[in-house]
Every structure is written in structure tokens, then in C-alpha cells.
């Protein structure tokens, strides 16, 4: 059985996180600062690696990112996650 994430990518949400963050005119540092207010400690560099799919992301981080960006958590995932991981 194939893994959901095969190859170089370490997450499937990076592109959406970046697109939503940019559309809200929020910097990576601002996102990191807002996450810290929720007791979710992710530095600006980790946000960058997450968006570049070079870093895994935890469920609590996803929850916090969705809350800070004010979107449903499902908006962080590609429309068809199976196609994204190919």
C-alpha cells in the first residue's frame, strides 16, 4: 500500500498555508507570534520550512494555524490530497 506522503514532501498543507497567510497579508513572523499566544511554539523558520513542505506538522499546529488564519481546518488541505502527494 502506498503511503499518503511519498517522496520529498513532508506535509500536504504547505502550499495552502502560504496562500492563505499571504492573502491575509500576514508575515511568517506574525503567524509564529499569533501561534505563540495559543501556546503553540513554532518559530518563523519552522513556518518557512512547513510552507516549503520540508517539515512535518502536528495536529495541534494545524489546529492553531487554522484558528490564527481564521479558516476551517479543511481549508488547509488540498482539494484532492491524493493527487497532491503524487
GROMACS .gro file of C-alpha atoms in nm:
model
   86
    1UNK     CA    1   0.000   0.000   0.000
    2UNK     CA    2   0.134   0.342  -0.094
    3UNK     CA    3   0.193   0.599   0.176
    4UNK     CA    4  -0.010   0.918   0.166
    5UNK     CA    5   0.310   1.123   0.152
    6UNK     CA    6   0.578   0.969  -0.066
    7UNK     CA    7   0.888   1.140  -0.195
    8UNK     CA    8   1.042   1.464  -0.076
    9UNK     CA    9   0.737   1.645   0.065
   10UNK     CA   10   0.688   1.610   0.440
   11UNK     CA   11   0.337   1.757   0.450
   12UNK     CA   12   0.048   1.832   0.217
   13UNK     CA   13  -0.065   2.163   0.367
   14UNK     CA   14   0.232   2.391   0.296
   15UNK     CA   15   0.103   2.548  -0.023
   16UNK     CA   16  -0.238   2.625   0.128
   17UNK     CA   17  -0.090   2.765   0.450
   18UNK     CA   18   0.130   3.001   0.248
   19UNK     CA   19  -0.151   3.107   0.013
   20UNK     CA   20  -0.396   3.179   0.294
   21UNK     CA   21  -0.133   3.357   0.505
   22UNK     CA   22  -0.030   3.579   0.213
   23UNK     CA   23  -0.394   3.652   0.121
   24UNK     CA   24  -0.442   3.777   0.478
   25UNK     CA   25  -0.131   3.994   0.444
   26UNK     CA   26   0.034   3.820   0.736
   27UNK     CA   27   0.408   3.762   0.760
   28UNK     CA   28   0.557   3.433   0.871
   29UNK     CA   29   0.673   3.608   1.189
   30UNK     CA   30   0.323   3.736   1.260
   31UNK     CA   31   0.185   3.384   1.218
   32UNK     CA   32   0.451   3.248   1.454
   33UNK     CA   33   0.374   3.523   1.708
   34UNK     CA   34  -0.001   3.454   1.697
   35UNK     CA   35   0.058   3.080   1.739
   36UNK     CA   36   0.271   3.155   2.045
   37UNK     CA   37  -0.028   3.334   2.200
   38UNK     CA   38  -0.207   2.998   2.175
   39UNK     CA   39   0.089   2.825   2.344
   40UNK     CA   40   0.189   2.667   2.012
   41UNK     CA   41   0.559   2.737   1.970
   42UNK     CA   42   0.661   2.739   1.603
   43UNK     CA   43   0.938   2.981   1.504
   44UNK     CA   44   0.938   3.181   1.181
   45UNK     CA   45   1.195   2.946   1.028
   46UNK     CA   46   0.973   2.648   1.102
   47UNK     CA   47   0.680   2.825   0.935
   48UNK     CA   48   0.902   2.870   0.629
   49UNK     CA   49   1.001   2.502   0.625
   50UNK     CA   50   0.638   2.399   0.676
   51UNK     CA   51   0.530   2.611   0.378
   52UNK     CA   52   0.813   2.464   0.169
   53UNK     CA   53   0.699   2.113   0.273
   54UNK     CA   54   1.038   2.045   0.431
   55UNK     CA   55   0.886   1.998   0.778
   56UNK     CA   56   0.611   1.783   0.921
   57UNK     CA   57   0.325   1.949   1.103
   58UNK     CA   58   0.141   1.828   1.412
   59UNK     CA   59  -0.233   1.819   1.463
   60UNK     CA   60  -0.208   2.091   1.730
   61UNK     CA   61  -0.007   2.310   1.491
   62UNK     CA   62  -0.271   2.260   1.220
   63UNK     CA   63  -0.545   2.349   1.465
   64UNK     CA   64  -0.360   2.664   1.571
   65UNK     CA   65  -0.277   2.769   1.215
   66UNK     CA   66  -0.642   2.733   1.113
   67UNK     CA   67  -0.751   2.933   1.418
   68UNK     CA   68  -0.497   3.213   1.361
   69UNK     CA   69  -0.575   3.231   0.988
   70UNK     CA   70  -0.948   3.219   1.072
   71UNK     CA   71  -1.030   2.937   0.830
   72UNK     CA   72  -1.179   2.591   0.877
   73UNK     CA   73  -0.900   2.335   0.919
   74UNK     CA   74  -1.019   2.163   0.599
   75UNK     CA   75  -0.912   2.474   0.402
   76UNK     CA   76  -0.550   2.388   0.483
   77UNK     CA   77  -0.569   2.068   0.281
   78UNK     CA   78  -0.559   2.044  -0.098
   79UNK     CA   79  -0.886   1.962  -0.271
   80UNK     CA   80  -0.757   1.619  -0.360
   81UNK     CA   81  -0.483   1.522  -0.118
   82UNK     CA   82  -0.408   1.200  -0.306
   83UNK     CA   83  -0.319   1.395  -0.623
   84UNK     CA   84  -0.107   1.640  -0.421
   85UNK     CA   85   0.116   1.363  -0.283
   86UNK     CA   86   0.193   1.217  -0.628
   0.00000   0.00000   0.00000
